[in-house]
Amino acid sequence: MASAAFIAGIEAHTGRPFAGSFDLFCGTSTGAIISLALAYGKSGEELVALYETLGDRVFRRKGRGWLSAKYPSDPLRAVLTEQFGATTLGDLHANRKATLVTALNLTTGTPRVFKTDHSANLSRDNGLRLVDIAMASTAAPTFFPVVRLENPGDRLREEFCDAGVVANHPALLGFVEALEEFKVPPGQVRVLSIATPRCELGEGAASKRCRDRGRVAWLCSRSFPSLFIDSGSMVAHQILRRIVASYQHPCPRYERIEMANPDRLRMDEVTMRSKQILAHCGRTAAADNTVRRRVSSILN
């Protein structure tokens, strides 16, 4: 919701839709939904409306999440089908839009990157539906069931889950894709990365938490998933920042927009208050003049 509201705010300020301002859209997990929706042609305000729907319908029926997934996947699939229908990556490619979406292939135990066939080296994924790719990338462990997809090459059915644990900051992948597959000169590459609001990971020097922690203590920790997901994003951000800085003029440009989550809202916390807080977070960031200048440096 915050990322969608940020995009809506920037679009309102610049008068330029994100859908027409970028060539490649990259995303992981909820970012996969946003990137696919932008490549599909949706506006920031349409994204905000989409997340209003997602929150109310997807996180309605809740289980305990110990022996089975916390939420069924059918409501999410239904919402995504309403948004994208039977549209495929090939349809996006035909409209001169490229996408890169990550997931974790549990069958092979390796990351999987779904791409439009936007270069001569790619000929595998154009027939895949946006709905199925989004489902694979958003199947967060313990929250949603594993997603099964048919491999386009040999028709083997493979199982996928959220790739947030390995590529939660896909801007690094997008940067490499621009250089390797699109053959864009480094000085012409512009990367804008929009993060979702994150909580502070540190426990503080005065923490009274036990140091000798077993499985239960770790798994019951509210920050346990974020320690793995967000720390990887921090590393990817620093790597990309340093790579970009290493080029001589004209050099690539890279901007990452980060938003805080001081209220420590959970991913599945769906209340009127939580939605208002997140939307306010995104629109406030979009109204900041420093942030606007940073985003404009990418758009121009």
Coordinates of C-alpha atoms in Angstrom, one line a residue:
M1 CA 0.0 0.0 0.0
A2 CA 2.8 2.4 0.9
S3 CA 4.7 1.7 -2.3
A4 CA 1.5 2.1 -4.4
A5 CA 0.7 5.4 -2.7
F6 CA 4.2 6.6 -3.2
I7 CA 3.9 5.9 -7.0
A8 CA 0.5 7.6 -7.1
G9 CA 2.0 10.7 -5.4
I10 CA 4.9 11.0 -7.7
E11 CA 2.7 10.5 -10.8
A12 CA 0.4 13.3 -9.5
H13 CA 3.4 15.6 -9.0
T14 CA 5.2 15.0 -12.2
G15 CA 2.3 14.2 -14.5
R16 CA 4.2 11.3 -15.8
P17 CA 2.9 7.7 -15.4
F18 CA 5.4 5.2 -14.3
A19 CA 4.0 2.7 -16.8
G20 CA 5.3 4.8 -19.6
S21 CA 8.5 6.0 -18.0
F22 CA 10.4 2.8 -17.6
D23 CA 11.5 0.0 -20.0
L24 CA 12.1 -2.8 -17.4
F25 CA 10.0 -3.6 -14.3
C26 CA 11.5 -5.8 -11.7
G27 CA 9.9 -7.2 -8.6
T28 CA 9.9 -9.8 -5.8
S29 CA 6.9 -10.8 -3.7
T30 CA 4.5 -7.9 -3.4
G31 CA 6.9 -6.0 -5.6
A32 CA 6.2 -8.6 -8.3
I33 CA 2.5 -7.6 -8.3
I34 CA 3.4 -3.9 -8.5
S35 CA 6.0 -4.4 -11.3
L36 CA 3.7 -6.6 -13.4
A37 CA 0.8 -4.1 -12.8
L38 CA 2.9 -1.2 -14.0
A39 CA 4.1 -3.1 -17.0
Y40 CA 0.5 -4.0 -17.7
G41 CA -0.3 -0.2 -17.8
K42 CA -1.9 0.5 -14.4
S43 CA -1.5 3.9 -12.7
G44 CA -0.4 4.5 -9.2
E45 CA -4.0 5.3 -8.1
E46 CA -5.1 2.0 -9.7
L47 CA -2.4 0.3 -7.6
V48 CA -3.7 1.9 -4.4
A49 CA -7.2 0.6 -5.3
L50 CA -5.8 -2.9 -6.0
Y51 CA -4.1 -3.0 -2.6
E52 CA -7.3 -1.9 -0.9
T53 CA -8.9 -5.0 -2.5
L54 CA -6.0 -7.3 -1.8
G55 CA -5.9 -6.5 1.9
D56 CA -9.6 -6.9 2.5
R57 CA -10.0 -10.1 0.5
V58 CA -6.7 -12.0 0.8
F59 CA -6.1 -11.7 4.6
R60 CA -9.7 -12.4 5.7
R61 CA -9.7 -16.1 6.6
K62 CA -6.8 -16.8 9.0
G63 CA -5.4 -20.1 10.3
R64 CA -2.7 -20.6 12.8
G65 CA 0.0 -21.2 10.3
W66 CA 1.7 -24.0 12.3
L67 CA 0.8 -27.1 10.3
S68 CA -0.6 -25.4 7.2
A69 CA -0.4 -22.0 5.5
K70 CA -1.9 -19.1 7.4
Y71 CA -4.1 -18.0 4.5
P72 CA -5.6 -19.8 1.4
S73 CA -4.3 -18.7 -1.9
D74 CA -7.6 -18.8 -3.8
P75 CA -8.6 -15.2 -2.8
L76 CA -5.3 -13.8 -4.0
R77 CA -5.5 -15.7 -7.3
A78 CA -9.1 -14.4 -7.8
V79 CA -8.0 -10.8 -7.3
L80 CA -5.1 -11.1 -9.6
T81 CA -7.2 -12.8 -12.3
E82 CA -9.6 -9.9 -12.1
Q83 CA -6.7 -7.5 -12.7
F84 CA -4.7 -9.4 -15.4
G85 CA -7.1 -12.0 -16.9
A86 CA -5.2 -14.3 -19.2
T87 CA -2.4 -11.8 -20.1
T88 CA 1.0 -13.4 -20.6
L89 CA 4.5 -12.1 -20.5
G90 CA 4.4 -12.3 -24.3
D91 CA 1.5 -9.8 -24.3
L92 CA 3.6 -7.4 -22.3
H93 CA 6.6 -7.9 -24.6
A94 CA 4.4 -7.2 -27.6
N95 CA 3.6 -3.9 -26.0
R96 CA 7.3 -3.1 -25.7
K97 CA 7.4 -3.7 -21.9
A98 CA 9.9 -6.0 -20.2
T99 CA 9.7 -7.6 -16.8
L100 CA 11.8 -9.5 -14.4
V101 CA 10.2 -11.4 -11.5
T102 CA 11.8 -13.6 -9.0
A103 CA 10.7 -16.7 -7.1
L104 CA 12.3 -19.6 -5.3
N105 CA 12.1 -23.0 -7.1
L106 CA 11.6 -25.5 -4.4
T107 CA 11.8 -28.4 -6.8
T108 CA 15.4 -27.6 -7.8
G109 CA 16.3 -25.6 -4.7
T110 CA 17.4 -22.7 -6.8
P111 CA 16.2 -19.1 -7.5
R112 CA 14.0 -18.7 -10.6
V113 CA 13.9 -15.5 -12.6
F114 CA 10.8 -15.1 -14.8
K115 CA 11.5 -12.8 -17.8
T116 CA 9.8 -11.5 -20.9
D117 CA 11.7 -12.8 -23.9
H118 CA 13.3 -9.4 -24.4
S119 CA 16.6 -10.5 -25.9
A120 CA 17.9 -13.1 -28.4
N121 CA 19.1 -15.1 -25.4
L122 CA 15.6 -15.5 -24.0
S123 CA 12.9 -17.8 -25.4
R124 CA 11.3 -19.5 -22.4
D125 CA 8.7 -17.5 -20.5
N126 CA 6.6 -15.5 -22.9
G127 CA 3.8 -18.0 -22.7
L128 CA 3.5 -17.8 -18.9
R129 CA 0.5 -15.9 -17.4
L130 CA 1.0 -12.8 -15.2
V131 CA -1.3 -14.4 -12.6
D132 CA 0.8 -17.5 -12.2
I133 CA 4.1 -15.6 -12.0
A134 CA 2.7 -13.3 -9.4
M135 CA 1.3 -16.2 -7.4
A136 CA 4.7 -17.9 -7.4
S137 CA 6.6 -14.8 -6.3
T138 CA 4.2 -13.9 -3.5
A139 CA 3.9 -17.4 -1.9
A140 CA 5.5 -16.3 1.3
P141 CA 6.4 -19.3 3.5
T142 CA 3.9 -19.9 6.3
F143 CA 1.5 -17.3 4.9
F144 CA 0.4 -18.9 1.6
P145 CA 0.6 -22.4 0.2
V146 CA 3.4 -23.3 -2.2
V147 CA 2.5 -22.7 -5.9
R148 CA 2.9 -25.3 -8.6
L149 CA 3.7 -24.2 -12.2
E150 CA 4.4 -26.2 -15.3
N151 CA 8.0 -25.7 -16.7
P152 CA 7.7 -24.3 -20.2
G153 CA 10.5 -26.4 -21.5
D154 CA 9.8 -30.0 -20.4
R155 CA 6.3 -29.6 -18.9
L156 CA 7.5 -30.8 -15.5
R157 CA 5.4 -29.4 -12.7
E158 CA 7.6 -27.5 -10.3
E159 CA 6.8 -25.9 -7.0
F160 CA 7.6 -22.3 -6.0
C161 CA 7.6 -19.9 -3.1
D162 CA 8.4 -16.3 -2.4
A163 CA 12.0 -15.4 -3.4
G164 CA 12.2 -12.7 -0.7
V165 CA 14.8 -14.8 1.1
V166 CA 17.2 -14.6 -1.9
A167 CA 16.3 -11.6 -4.0
N168 CA 14.2 -9.2 -2.0
H169 CA 16.0 -6.2 -3.6
P170 CA 15.9 -7.1 -7.4
A171 CA 17.3 -3.7 -8.6
L172 CA 20.7 -5.4 -8.7
L173 CA 19.3 -8.0 -11.1
G174 CA 17.6 -5.3 -13.2
F175 CA 20.9 -3.3 -13.5
V176 CA 22.7 -6.4 -14.7
E177 CA 19.9 -7.2 -17.1
A178 CA 20.1 -3.7 -18.7
L179 CA 23.8 -4.2 -19.3
E180 CA 23.8 -7.8 -20.4
E181 CA 20.6 -8.4 -22.2
F182 CA 19.6 -4.9 -23.4
K183 CA 23.2 -3.9 -24.1
V184 CA 22.5 -0.4 -22.7
P185 CA 25.7 1.6 -22.2
P186 CA 26.2 2.0 -18.4
G187 CA 26.0 5.8 -18.6
Q188 CA 22.4 5.5 -20.0
V189 CA 21.1 3.2 -17.2
R190 CA 18.7 4.7 -14.7
V191 CA 17.4 2.6 -11.8
L192 CA 14.7 3.5 -9.4
S193 CA 14.1 1.1 -6.5
I194 CA 11.1 1.5 -4.2
A195 CA 11.2 -0.4 -0.9
T196 CA 8.3 -1.4 1.3
P197 CA 8.3 0.1 4.8
R198 CA 10.5 -1.9 7.1
C199 CA 10.9 -2.2 10.9
E200 CA 14.2 -1.6 12.7
L201 CA 16.0 -5.0 13.0
G202 CA 18.2 -4.1 15.9
E203 CA 17.3 -5.4 19.4
G204 CA 19.4 -2.6 21.1
A205 CA 22.3 -2.8 23.4
A206 CA 20.0 -3.0 26.4
S207 CA 18.1 -6.0 25.0
K208 CA 17.1 -8.5 27.7
R209 CA 16.4 -11.2 25.1
C210 CA 18.0 -14.6 25.9
R211 CA 21.2 -15.2 24.0
D212 CA 20.9 -19.0 24.2
R213 CA 18.0 -19.3 21.8
G214 CA 16.5 -22.5 20.4
R215 CA 14.1 -23.1 17.6
V216 CA 11.0 -21.9 19.4
A217 CA 12.7 -18.7 20.6
W218 CA 13.9 -17.8 17.1
L219 CA 10.7 -18.8 15.3
C220 CA 8.5 -17.0 17.7
S221 CA 10.5 -13.8 17.3
R222 CA 8.5 -11.2 15.4
S223 CA 11.7 -9.9 13.7
F224 CA 13.0 -13.4 12.7
P225 CA 11.7 -13.3 9.0
S226 CA 12.9 -9.7 8.5
L227 CA 16.4 -10.6 9.7
F228 CA 16.8 -12.8 6.7
I229 CA 14.9 -10.8 4.1
D230 CA 15.8 -7.2 5.0
S231 CA 19.5 -7.9 5.7
G232 CA 19.9 -9.3 2.2
S233 CA 18.3 -6.2 0.8
M234 CA 20.7 -4.0 2.6
V235 CA 23.7 -6.0 1.2
A236 CA 22.2 -5.8 -2.4
H237 CA 21.7 -2.1 -2.0
Q238 CA 25.2 -1.4 -0.9
I239 CA 26.6 -3.6 -3.7
L240 CA 24.6 -1.8 -6.4
R241 CA 25.5 1.6 -4.9
R242 CA 29.2 0.8 -5.0
I243 CA 29.0 -0.6 -8.5
V244 CA 27.3 2.5 -9.8
A245 CA 29.8 4.7 -8.0
S246 CA 32.7 2.9 -9.6
Y247 CA 31.9 4.1 -13.1
Q248 CA 33.5 7.1 -14.7
H249 CA 31.4 9.9 -16.2
P250 CA 28.9 9.4 -17.8
C251 CA 27.9 7.0 -15.0
P252 CA 24.7 5.1 -14.3
R253 CA 22.2 6.5 -11.8
Y254 CA 20.6 4.6 -9.0
E255 CA 18.1 5.8 -6.4
R256 CA 16.5 3.8 -3.7
I257 CA 13.5 5.1 -1.8
E258 CA 13.1 3.7 1.6
M259 CA 10.2 4.2 4.1
A260 CA 10.1 3.5 7.8
N261 CA 7.5 1.4 9.6
P262 CA 7.6 3.0 13.1
D263 CA 4.2 1.4 14.0
R264 CA 5.7 -2.0 13.3
L265 CA 2.7 -3.0 11.2
R266 CA 2.7 -6.7 10.2
M267 CA 2.5 -7.7 6.5
D268 CA -1.0 -9.1 7.0
E269 CA -2.4 -6.4 9.3
V270 CA -5.4 -5.2 7.5
T271 CA -7.4 -2.6 9.4
M272 CA -8.7 0.8 8.4
R273 CA -6.0 2.4 10.6
S274 CA -3.1 0.3 9.1
K275 CA -4.2 1.1 5.5
Q276 CA -4.4 4.8 6.3
I277 CA -1.0 4.8 8.0
L278 CA 0.7 3.0 5.0
A279 CA -1.0 5.2 2.4
H280 CA 0.0 8.3 4.4
C281 CA 3.6 7.0 4.6
G282 CA 3.8 6.6 0.8
R283 CA 2.2 9.9 0.0
T284 CA 4.3 11.8 2.6
A285 CA 7.5 10.4 1.0
A286 CA 6.3 11.4 -2.4
A287 CA 5.7 15.0 -1.2
D288 CA 9.2 15.4 0.1
N289 CA 11.1 17.8 -2.1
T290 CA 14.4 15.9 -1.7
V291 CA 12.8 12.7 -2.7
R292 CA 11.1 14.3 -5.6
R293 CA 14.4 15.6 -6.9
R294 CA 15.9 12.2 -6.6
V295 CA 13.1 10.5 -8.5
S296 CA 13.1 13.3 -11.1
S297 CA 16.8 12.6 -11.8
I298 CA 15.8 9.1 -12.8
L299 CA 12.7 10.1 -14.9
N300 CA 14.5 12.9 -16.8

